[in-house]
Coordinates of C-alpha atoms in Angstrom, one line a residue:
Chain A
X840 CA -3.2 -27.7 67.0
X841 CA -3.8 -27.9 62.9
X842 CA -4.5 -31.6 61.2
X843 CA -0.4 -30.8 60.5
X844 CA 2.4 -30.8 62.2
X845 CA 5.0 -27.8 62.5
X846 CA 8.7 -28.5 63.5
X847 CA 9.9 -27.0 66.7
X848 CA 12.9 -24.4 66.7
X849 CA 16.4 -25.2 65.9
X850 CA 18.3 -24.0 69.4
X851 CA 21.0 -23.7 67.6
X852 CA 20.5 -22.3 64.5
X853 CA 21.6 -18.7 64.6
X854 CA 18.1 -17.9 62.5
X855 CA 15.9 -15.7 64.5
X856 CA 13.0 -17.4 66.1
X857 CA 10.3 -15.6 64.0
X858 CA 12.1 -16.4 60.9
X859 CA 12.2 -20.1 61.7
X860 CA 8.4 -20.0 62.4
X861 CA 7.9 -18.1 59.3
X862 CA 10.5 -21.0 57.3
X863 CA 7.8 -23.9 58.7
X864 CA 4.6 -21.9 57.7
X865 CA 5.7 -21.2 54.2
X866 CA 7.0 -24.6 53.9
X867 CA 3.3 -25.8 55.0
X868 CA 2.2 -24.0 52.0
X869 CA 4.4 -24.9 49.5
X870 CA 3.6 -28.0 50.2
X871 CA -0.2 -29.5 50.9
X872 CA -0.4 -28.7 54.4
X873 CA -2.0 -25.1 54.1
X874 CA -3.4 -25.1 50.9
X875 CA -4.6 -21.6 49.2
X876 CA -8.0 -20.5 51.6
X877 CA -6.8 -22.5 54.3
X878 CA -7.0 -20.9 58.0
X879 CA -3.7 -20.7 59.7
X880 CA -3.0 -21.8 62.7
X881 CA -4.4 -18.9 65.6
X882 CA -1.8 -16.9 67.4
X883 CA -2.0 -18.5 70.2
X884 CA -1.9 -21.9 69.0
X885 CA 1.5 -20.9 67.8
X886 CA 2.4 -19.6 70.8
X887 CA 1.6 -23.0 72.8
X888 CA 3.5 -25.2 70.2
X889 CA 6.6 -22.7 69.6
X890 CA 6.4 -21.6 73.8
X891 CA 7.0 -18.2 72.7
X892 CA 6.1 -14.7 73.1
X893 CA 2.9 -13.2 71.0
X894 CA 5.3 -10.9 69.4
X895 CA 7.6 -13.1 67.9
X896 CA 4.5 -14.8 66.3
X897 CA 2.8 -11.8 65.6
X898 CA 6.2 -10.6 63.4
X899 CA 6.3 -14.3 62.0
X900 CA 2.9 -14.1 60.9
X901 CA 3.9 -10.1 60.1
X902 CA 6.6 -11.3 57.6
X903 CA 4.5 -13.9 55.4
X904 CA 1.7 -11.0 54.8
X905 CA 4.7 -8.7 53.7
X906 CA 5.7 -11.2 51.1
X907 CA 2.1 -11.4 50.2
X908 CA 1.5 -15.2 51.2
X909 CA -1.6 -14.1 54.0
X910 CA -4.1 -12.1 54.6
X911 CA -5.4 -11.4 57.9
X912 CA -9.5 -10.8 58.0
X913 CA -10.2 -8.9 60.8
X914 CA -11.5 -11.0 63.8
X915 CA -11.7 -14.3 61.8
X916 CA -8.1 -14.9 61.6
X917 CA -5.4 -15.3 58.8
X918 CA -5.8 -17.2 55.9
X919 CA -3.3 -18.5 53.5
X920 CA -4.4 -16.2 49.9
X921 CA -5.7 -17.2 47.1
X922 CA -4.9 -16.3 43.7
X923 CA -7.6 -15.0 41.2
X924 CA -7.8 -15.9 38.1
X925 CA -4.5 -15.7 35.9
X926 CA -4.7 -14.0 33.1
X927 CA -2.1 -14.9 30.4
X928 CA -0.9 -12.1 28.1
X929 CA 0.0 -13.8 24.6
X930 CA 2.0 -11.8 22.5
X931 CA 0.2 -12.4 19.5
X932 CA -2.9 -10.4 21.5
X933 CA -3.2 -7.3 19.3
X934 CA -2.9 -9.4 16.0
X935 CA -5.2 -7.8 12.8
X936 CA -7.0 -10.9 13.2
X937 CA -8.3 -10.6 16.3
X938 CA -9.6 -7.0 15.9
X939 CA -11.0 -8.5 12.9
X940 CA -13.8 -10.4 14.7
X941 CA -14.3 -6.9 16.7
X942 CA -13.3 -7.5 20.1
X943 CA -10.8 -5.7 22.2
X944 CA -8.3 -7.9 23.4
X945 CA -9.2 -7.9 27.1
X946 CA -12.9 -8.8 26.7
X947 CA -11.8 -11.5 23.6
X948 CA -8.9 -13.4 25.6
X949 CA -11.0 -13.1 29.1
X950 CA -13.6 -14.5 27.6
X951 CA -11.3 -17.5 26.1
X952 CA -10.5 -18.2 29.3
X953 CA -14.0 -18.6 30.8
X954 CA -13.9 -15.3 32.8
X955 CA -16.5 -12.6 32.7
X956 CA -14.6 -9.2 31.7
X957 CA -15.8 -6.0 32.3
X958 CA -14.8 -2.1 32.1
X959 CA -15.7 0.6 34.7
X960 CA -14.3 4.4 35.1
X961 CA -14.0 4.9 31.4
X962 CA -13.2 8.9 31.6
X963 CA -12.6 11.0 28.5
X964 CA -10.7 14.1 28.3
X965 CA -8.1 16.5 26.2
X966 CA -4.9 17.4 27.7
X967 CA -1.9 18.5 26.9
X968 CA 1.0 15.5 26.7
X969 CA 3.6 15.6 29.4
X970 CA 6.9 15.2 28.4
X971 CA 7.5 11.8 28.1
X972 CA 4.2 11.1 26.7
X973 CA 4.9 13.9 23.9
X974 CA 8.4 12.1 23.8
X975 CA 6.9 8.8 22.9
X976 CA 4.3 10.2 20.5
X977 CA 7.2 12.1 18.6
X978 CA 5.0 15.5 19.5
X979 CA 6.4 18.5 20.0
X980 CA 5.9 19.1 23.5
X981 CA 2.7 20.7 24.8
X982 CA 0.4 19.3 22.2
X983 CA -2.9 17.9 22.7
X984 CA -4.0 14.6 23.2
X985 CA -7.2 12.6 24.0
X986 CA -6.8 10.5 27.1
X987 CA -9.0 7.7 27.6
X988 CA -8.6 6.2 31.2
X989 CA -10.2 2.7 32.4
X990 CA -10.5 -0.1 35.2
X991 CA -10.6 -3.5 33.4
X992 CA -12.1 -6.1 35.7
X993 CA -12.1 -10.1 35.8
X994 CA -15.2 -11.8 37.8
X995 CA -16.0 -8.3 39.1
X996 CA -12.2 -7.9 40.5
X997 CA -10.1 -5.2 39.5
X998 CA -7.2 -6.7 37.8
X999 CA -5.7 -3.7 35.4
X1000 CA -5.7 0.2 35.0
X1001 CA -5.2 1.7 32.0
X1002 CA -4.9 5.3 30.3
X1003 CA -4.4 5.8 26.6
X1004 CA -2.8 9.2 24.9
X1005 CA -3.6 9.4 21.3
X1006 CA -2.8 12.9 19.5
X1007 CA -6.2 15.4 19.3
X1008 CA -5.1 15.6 15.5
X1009 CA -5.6 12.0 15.1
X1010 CA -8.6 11.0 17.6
X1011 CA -11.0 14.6 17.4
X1012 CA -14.4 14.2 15.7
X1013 CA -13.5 9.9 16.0
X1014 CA -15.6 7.2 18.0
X1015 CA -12.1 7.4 19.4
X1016 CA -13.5 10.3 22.1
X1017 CA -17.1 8.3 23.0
X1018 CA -16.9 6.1 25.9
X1019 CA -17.9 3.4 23.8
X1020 CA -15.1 2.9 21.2
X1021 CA -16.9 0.6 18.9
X1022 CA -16.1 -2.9 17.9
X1023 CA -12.3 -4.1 18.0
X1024 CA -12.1 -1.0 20.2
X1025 CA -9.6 1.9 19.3
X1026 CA -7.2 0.2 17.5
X1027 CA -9.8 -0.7 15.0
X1028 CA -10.6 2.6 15.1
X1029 CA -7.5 4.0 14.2
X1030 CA -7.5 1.4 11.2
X1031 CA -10.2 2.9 9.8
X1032 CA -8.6 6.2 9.9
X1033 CA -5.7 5.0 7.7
X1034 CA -3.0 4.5 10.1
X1035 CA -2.5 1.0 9.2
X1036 CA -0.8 -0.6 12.4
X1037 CA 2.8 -2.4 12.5
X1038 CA 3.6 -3.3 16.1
X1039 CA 3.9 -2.1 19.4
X1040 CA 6.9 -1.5 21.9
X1041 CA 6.0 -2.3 25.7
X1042 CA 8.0 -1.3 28.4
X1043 CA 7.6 -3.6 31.7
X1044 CA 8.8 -2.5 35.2
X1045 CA 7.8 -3.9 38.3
X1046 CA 7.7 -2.4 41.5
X1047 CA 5.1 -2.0 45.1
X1048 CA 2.1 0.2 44.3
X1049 CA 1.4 3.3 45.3
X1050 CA -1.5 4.7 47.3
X1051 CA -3.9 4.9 44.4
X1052 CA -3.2 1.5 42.9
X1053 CA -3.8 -0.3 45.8
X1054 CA -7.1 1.1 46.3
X1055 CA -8.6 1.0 42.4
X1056 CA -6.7 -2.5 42.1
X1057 CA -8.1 -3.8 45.6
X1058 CA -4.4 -5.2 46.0
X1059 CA -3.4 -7.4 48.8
X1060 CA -0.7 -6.1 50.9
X1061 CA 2.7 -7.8 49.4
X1062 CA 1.7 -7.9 46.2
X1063 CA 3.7 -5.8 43.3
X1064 CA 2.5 -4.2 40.1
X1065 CA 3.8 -4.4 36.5
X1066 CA 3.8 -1.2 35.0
X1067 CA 3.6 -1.7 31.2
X1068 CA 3.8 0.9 28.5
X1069 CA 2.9 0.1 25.1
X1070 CA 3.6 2.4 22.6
X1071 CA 1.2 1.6 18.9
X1072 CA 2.9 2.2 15.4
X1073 CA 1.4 2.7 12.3
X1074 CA 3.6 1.3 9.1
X1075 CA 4.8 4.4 8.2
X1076 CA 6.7 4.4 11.6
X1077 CA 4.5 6.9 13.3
X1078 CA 3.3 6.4 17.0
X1079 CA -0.3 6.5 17.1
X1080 CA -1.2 5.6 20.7
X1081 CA 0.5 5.4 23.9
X1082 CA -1.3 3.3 26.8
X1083 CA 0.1 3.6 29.9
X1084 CA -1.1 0.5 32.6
X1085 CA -0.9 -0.7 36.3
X1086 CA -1.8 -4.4 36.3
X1087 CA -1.9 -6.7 39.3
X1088 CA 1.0 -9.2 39.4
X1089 CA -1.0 -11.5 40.8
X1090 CA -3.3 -11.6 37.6
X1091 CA -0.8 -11.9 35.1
X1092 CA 1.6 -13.7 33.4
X1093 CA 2.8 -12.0 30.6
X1094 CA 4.2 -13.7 28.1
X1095 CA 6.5 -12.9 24.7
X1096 CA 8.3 -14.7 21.9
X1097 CA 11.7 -13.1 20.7
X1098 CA 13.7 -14.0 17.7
X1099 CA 16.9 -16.3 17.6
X1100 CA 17.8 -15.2 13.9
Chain B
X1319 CA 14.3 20.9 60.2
X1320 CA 15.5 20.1 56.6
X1321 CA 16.0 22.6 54.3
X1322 CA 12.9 22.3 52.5
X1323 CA 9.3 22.6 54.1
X1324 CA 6.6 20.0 54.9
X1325 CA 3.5 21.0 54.8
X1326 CA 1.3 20.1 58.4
X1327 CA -1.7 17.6 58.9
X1328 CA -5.0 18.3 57.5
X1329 CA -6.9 17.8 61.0
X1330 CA -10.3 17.2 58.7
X1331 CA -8.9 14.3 56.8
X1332 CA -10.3 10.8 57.9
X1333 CA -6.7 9.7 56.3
X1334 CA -4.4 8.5 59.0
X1335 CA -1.9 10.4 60.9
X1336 CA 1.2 8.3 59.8
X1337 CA -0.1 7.9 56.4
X1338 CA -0.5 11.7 55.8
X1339 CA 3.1 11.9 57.0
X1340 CA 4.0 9.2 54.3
X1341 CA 2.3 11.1 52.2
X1342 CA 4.0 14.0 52.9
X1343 CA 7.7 12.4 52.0
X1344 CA 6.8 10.7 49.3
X1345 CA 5.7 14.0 47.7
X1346 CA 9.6 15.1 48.4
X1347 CA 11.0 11.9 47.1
X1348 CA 9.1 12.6 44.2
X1349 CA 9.8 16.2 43.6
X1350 CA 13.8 17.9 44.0
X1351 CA 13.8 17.9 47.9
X1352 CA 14.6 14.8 48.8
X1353 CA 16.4 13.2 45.7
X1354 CA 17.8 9.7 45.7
X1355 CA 20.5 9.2 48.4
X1356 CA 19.9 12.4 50.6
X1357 CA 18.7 11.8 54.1
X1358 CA 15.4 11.8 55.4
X1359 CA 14.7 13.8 58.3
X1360 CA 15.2 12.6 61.6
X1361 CA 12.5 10.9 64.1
X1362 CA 13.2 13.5 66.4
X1363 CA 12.4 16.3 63.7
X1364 CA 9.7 14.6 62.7
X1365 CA 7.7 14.2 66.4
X1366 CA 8.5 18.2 66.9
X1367 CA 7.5 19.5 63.3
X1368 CA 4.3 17.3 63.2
X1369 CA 3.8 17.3 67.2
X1370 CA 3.0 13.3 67.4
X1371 CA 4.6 10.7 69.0
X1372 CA 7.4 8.9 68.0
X1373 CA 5.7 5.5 66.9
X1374 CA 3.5 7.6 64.5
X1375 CA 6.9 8.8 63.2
X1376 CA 8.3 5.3 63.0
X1377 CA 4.6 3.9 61.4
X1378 CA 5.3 6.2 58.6
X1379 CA 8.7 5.3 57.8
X1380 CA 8.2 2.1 58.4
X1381 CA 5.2 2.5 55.2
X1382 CA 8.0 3.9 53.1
X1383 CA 10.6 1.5 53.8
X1384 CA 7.9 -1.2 52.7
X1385 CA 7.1 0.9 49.7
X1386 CA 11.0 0.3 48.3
X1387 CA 11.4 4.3 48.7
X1388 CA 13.8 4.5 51.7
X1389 CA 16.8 2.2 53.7
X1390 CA 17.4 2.6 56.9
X1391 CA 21.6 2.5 57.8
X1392 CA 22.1 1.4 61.5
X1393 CA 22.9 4.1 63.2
X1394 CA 23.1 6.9 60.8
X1395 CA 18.9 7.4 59.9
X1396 CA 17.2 6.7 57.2
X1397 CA 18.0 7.1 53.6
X1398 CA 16.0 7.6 50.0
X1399 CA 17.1 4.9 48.3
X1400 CA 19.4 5.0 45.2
X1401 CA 18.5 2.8 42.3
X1402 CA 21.1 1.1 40.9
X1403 CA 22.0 1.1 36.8
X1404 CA 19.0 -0.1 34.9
X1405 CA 19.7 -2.7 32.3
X1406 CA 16.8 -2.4 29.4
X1407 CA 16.1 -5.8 27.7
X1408 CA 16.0 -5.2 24.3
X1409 CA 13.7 -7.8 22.0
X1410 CA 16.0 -8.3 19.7
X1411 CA 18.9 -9.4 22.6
X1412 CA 18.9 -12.9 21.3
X1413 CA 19.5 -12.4 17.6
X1414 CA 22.1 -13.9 15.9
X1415 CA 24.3 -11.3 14.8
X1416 CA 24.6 -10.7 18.9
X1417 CA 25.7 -14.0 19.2
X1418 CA 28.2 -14.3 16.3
X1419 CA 30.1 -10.9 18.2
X1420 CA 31.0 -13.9 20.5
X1421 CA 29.7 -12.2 23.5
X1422 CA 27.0 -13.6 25.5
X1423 CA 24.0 -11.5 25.8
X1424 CA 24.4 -9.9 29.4
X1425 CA 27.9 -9.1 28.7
X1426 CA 27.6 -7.2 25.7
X1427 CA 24.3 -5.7 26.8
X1428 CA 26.4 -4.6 30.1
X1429 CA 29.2 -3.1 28.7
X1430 CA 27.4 -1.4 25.9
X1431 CA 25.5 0.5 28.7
X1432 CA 29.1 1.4 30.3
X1433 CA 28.8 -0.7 33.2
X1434 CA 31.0 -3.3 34.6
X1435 CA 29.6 -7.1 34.1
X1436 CA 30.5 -10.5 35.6
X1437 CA 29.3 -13.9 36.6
X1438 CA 29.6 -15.8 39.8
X1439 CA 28.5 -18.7 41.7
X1440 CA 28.4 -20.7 38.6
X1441 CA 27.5 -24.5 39.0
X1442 CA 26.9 -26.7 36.8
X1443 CA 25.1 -30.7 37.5
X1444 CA 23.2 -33.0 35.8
X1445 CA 19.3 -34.2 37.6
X1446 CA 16.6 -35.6 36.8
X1447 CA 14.4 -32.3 35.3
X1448 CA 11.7 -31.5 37.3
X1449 CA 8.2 -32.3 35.9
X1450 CA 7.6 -28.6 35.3
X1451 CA 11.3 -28.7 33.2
X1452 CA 10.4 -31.7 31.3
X1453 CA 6.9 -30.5 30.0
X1454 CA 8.6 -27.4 28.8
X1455 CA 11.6 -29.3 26.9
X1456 CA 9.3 -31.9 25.5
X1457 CA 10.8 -34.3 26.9
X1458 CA 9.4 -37.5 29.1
X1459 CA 9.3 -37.4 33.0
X1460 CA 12.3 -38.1 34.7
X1461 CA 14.9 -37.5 31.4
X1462 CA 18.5 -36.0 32.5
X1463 CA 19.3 -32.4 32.0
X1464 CA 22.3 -30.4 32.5
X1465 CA 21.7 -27.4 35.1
X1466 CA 23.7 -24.9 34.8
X1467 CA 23.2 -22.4 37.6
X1468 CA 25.1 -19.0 37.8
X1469 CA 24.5 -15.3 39.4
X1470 CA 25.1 -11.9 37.0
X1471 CA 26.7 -8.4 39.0
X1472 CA 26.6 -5.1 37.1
X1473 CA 29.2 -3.1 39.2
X1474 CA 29.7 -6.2 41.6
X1475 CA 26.0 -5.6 42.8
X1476 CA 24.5 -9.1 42.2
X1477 CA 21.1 -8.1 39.6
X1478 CA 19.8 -11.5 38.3
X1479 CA 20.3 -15.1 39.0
X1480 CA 19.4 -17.9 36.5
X1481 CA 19.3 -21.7 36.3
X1482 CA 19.6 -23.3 32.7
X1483 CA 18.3 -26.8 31.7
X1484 CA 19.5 -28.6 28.4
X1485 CA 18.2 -32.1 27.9
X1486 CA 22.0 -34.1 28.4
X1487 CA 21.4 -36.2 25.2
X1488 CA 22.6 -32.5 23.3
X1489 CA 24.5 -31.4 25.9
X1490 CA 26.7 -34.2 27.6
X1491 CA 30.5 -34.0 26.0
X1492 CA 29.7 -30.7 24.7
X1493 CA 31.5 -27.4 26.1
X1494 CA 27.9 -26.7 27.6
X1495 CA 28.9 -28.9 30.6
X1496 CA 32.0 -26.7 31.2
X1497 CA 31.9 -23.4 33.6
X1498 CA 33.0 -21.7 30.7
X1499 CA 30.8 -22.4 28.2
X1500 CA 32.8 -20.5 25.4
X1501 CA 32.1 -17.4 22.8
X1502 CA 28.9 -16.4 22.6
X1503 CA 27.5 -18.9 25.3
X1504 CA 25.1 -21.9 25.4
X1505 CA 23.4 -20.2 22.4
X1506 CA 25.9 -20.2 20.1
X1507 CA 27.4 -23.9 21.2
X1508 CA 23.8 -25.3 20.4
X1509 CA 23.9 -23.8 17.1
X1510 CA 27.3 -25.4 16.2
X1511 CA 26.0 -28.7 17.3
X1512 CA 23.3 -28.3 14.7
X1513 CA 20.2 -26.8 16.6
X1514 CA 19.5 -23.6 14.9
X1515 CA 17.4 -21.0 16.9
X1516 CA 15.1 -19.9 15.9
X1517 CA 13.0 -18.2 18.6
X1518 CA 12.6 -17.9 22.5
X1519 CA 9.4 -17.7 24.6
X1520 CA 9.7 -15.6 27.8
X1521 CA 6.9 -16.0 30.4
X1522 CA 7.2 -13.1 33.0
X1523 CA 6.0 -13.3 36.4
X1524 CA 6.4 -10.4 39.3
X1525 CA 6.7 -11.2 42.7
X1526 CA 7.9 -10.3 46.5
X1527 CA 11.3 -12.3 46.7
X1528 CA 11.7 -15.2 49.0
X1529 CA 14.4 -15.1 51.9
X1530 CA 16.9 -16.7 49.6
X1531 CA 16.1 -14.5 46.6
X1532 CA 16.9 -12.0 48.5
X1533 CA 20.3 -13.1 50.3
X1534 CA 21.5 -13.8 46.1
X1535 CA 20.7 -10.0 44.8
X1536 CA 20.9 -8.3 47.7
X1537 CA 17.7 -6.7 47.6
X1538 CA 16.3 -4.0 49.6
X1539 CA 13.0 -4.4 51.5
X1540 CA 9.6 -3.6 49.2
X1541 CA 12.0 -4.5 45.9
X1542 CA 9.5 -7.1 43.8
X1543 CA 11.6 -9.4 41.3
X1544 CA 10.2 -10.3 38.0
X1545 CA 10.8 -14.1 37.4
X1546 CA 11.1 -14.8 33.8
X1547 CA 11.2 -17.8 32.4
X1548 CA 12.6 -18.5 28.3
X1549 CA 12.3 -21.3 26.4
X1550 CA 15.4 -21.5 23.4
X1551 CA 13.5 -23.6 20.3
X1552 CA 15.5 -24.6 17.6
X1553 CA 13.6 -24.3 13.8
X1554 CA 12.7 -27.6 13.7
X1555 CA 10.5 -26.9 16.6
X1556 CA 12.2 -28.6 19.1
X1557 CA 12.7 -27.2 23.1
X1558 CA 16.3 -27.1 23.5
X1559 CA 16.5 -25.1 26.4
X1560 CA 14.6 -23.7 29.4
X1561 CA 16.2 -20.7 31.1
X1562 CA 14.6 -20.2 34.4
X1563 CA 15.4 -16.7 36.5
X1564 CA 14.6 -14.1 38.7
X1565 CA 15.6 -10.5 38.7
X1566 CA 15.6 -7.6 40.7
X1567 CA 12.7 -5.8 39.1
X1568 CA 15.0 -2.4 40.5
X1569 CA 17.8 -3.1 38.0
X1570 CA 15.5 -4.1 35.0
X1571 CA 13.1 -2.7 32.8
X1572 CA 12.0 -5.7 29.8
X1573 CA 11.3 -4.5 26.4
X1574 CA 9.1 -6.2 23.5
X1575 CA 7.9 -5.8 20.7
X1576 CA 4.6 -7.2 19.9
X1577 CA 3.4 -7.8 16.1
X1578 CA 0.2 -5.9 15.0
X1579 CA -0.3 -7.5 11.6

């Protein structure tokens, strides 16, 4: 069959028979036998080594796409996936010093890392802030905000959406409502507007994507999002910005340091 | 049907005749028709209001179900799922003056949020740390650690297991090695041994569970887990312990805060 060699079934194991078949494939790539790329065996060589029925390999095979471990291209076969590039979140990433040299963080730490970073779908409006967004901005509710929504890209793949909400009062008249936001992007920005900045909350959930995501984050089936929302204060304690983002899990590892004292 | 319309297919659309159903109750879920824990209409009601066959039916629920939004219960339909209580990860859950209440963080976290918390399936070994393990602790390949290994339940639903290392030189003869480790936990027996914290790393992953992930927390199907992993340093810069686990991302939302200066 492969240049490897799958176990048969356990008879007596009270395991289903796709689940077993399913146990040796993911243990074929945990370990070196399928590395990431790597075809996996067809159907019906499965079929000839298990003497089973295509169904029960077809819902073996259906299981280890649902847990996002394959992907099937049509009439080629499936392959076990590959990652793209990881793109570790430090959480010294919005530091002063870093604006400083007048890079957004994305474009800054991609670069670091020897990726090429780009931004598509920039849009632009003014709406009024729903209520949690008001909520978090400490706006009555029903004011107005500018909304600036993105796609942030790594190699040319869509890794993160994002939409930030920033009070009209604050952003109108600003490079805040171009497209181009300027150097250090809008955090700068907002600098140089006097609201000096102290930290930021973020929020992290994970959970599947919906519809939407998975189209503008080209996301493989079994494969969740982190939905992170970072909330900007200036040092007089006033929220300043609230960006709301959908980022492939498979892109990032986010990472954070918390105090023991 | 229900009491509370769905709208019909949009014979125009090039969208899919099971996914426009999808669509259909996932708007419900969303809005007040269909709120967490009422019942989803019935195959049956589904094939005569939409005027399809029963697979289409199925192929739509069966997108839900994978989504996280529904659970089916053996012969009584199919059900928008409930969420359970949501703990919120504070950054400040590791601070000192947490520890000296002589609670450990989950605990007090738990029962400040009016829920009920325990720990089960606590184990506790000494190994050979993994190479992994080792690079985080600093230490050289193949040192001993002591693993302790135990599963947290808010309301006896299981919501996180985790797996802690401590290099045995600090550990062994300690009440570390003990099931129960004491007031306040490991943290605040490393600081009466001397090692004073002084901050924690977290590195946060999401992920689809594997099929023992989720036996231990009981997960529903299209439920992600965030795998998180900390590592304790004492202020003289020293590893002193990694703290490896995985969490139902349903039961968990993580907060930060991230400096701006």
């Amino acid at each position: 069959m492969a240049d490897f060699a799958l176990p048969g079934l356990d008879p007596t194991s009270d395991r289903p028979v796709f689940k077993q078949i399913a146990d040796h494939l993911r243990e074929a790539m945990n370990g070196s036998a399928l590395p990431p790329g790597s075809k996996v065996p067809s159907e019906s060589q499965l079929m000839t080594h298990y003497g089973v029925a295509r169904m029960t390999i077809r819902n073996a095979l259906q299981l280890l796409q649902s847990e996002g471990l394959t992907v099937a291209e049509h009439g080629k076969g499936v392959f076990v996936r590959s990652r793209p590039q990881v793109r570790c979140l430090a959480s010294d990433r919005f530091a002063r010093r870093h604006r400083e040299q007048g890079k957004a963080a994305f474009i800054a730490e991609t670069e670091e890392s020897g990726g090429k970073p780009s931004v598509d779908s920039i849009q632009i409006s003014e709406q009024e802030a729903s209520p949690d967004v008001a909520k978090r901005l400490g706006l009555p509710a029903g004011q107005s905000v500018v909304v600036r929504s993105r796609r942030y890209l790594i190699n040319g793949h869509p890794v993160e959406t994002a939409i930030s909400y920033i009070p009209s009062h604050i952003a109108q008249g600003t490079q805040i409502t171009h497209p181009n936001s300027g150097p250090g992007g809008i955090y700068a920005r907002l600098e140089e507007l006097g609201y000096r900045l102290d930290h930021f909350d973020e929020e992290i959930r994970s959970r599947m994507p919906l519809r939407d995501e998975v189209k503008a984050l080209k996301l493989a089936p079994g494969i969740p999002v982190f939905h992170l929302i970072r909330t900007a204060y200036a040092d007089d304690g006033q929220a300043v910005e609230v960006c709301d983002t959908v980022m492939s899990s498979d892109a990032y590892v986010l990472s954070y340091q918390l105090p023991a004292r």
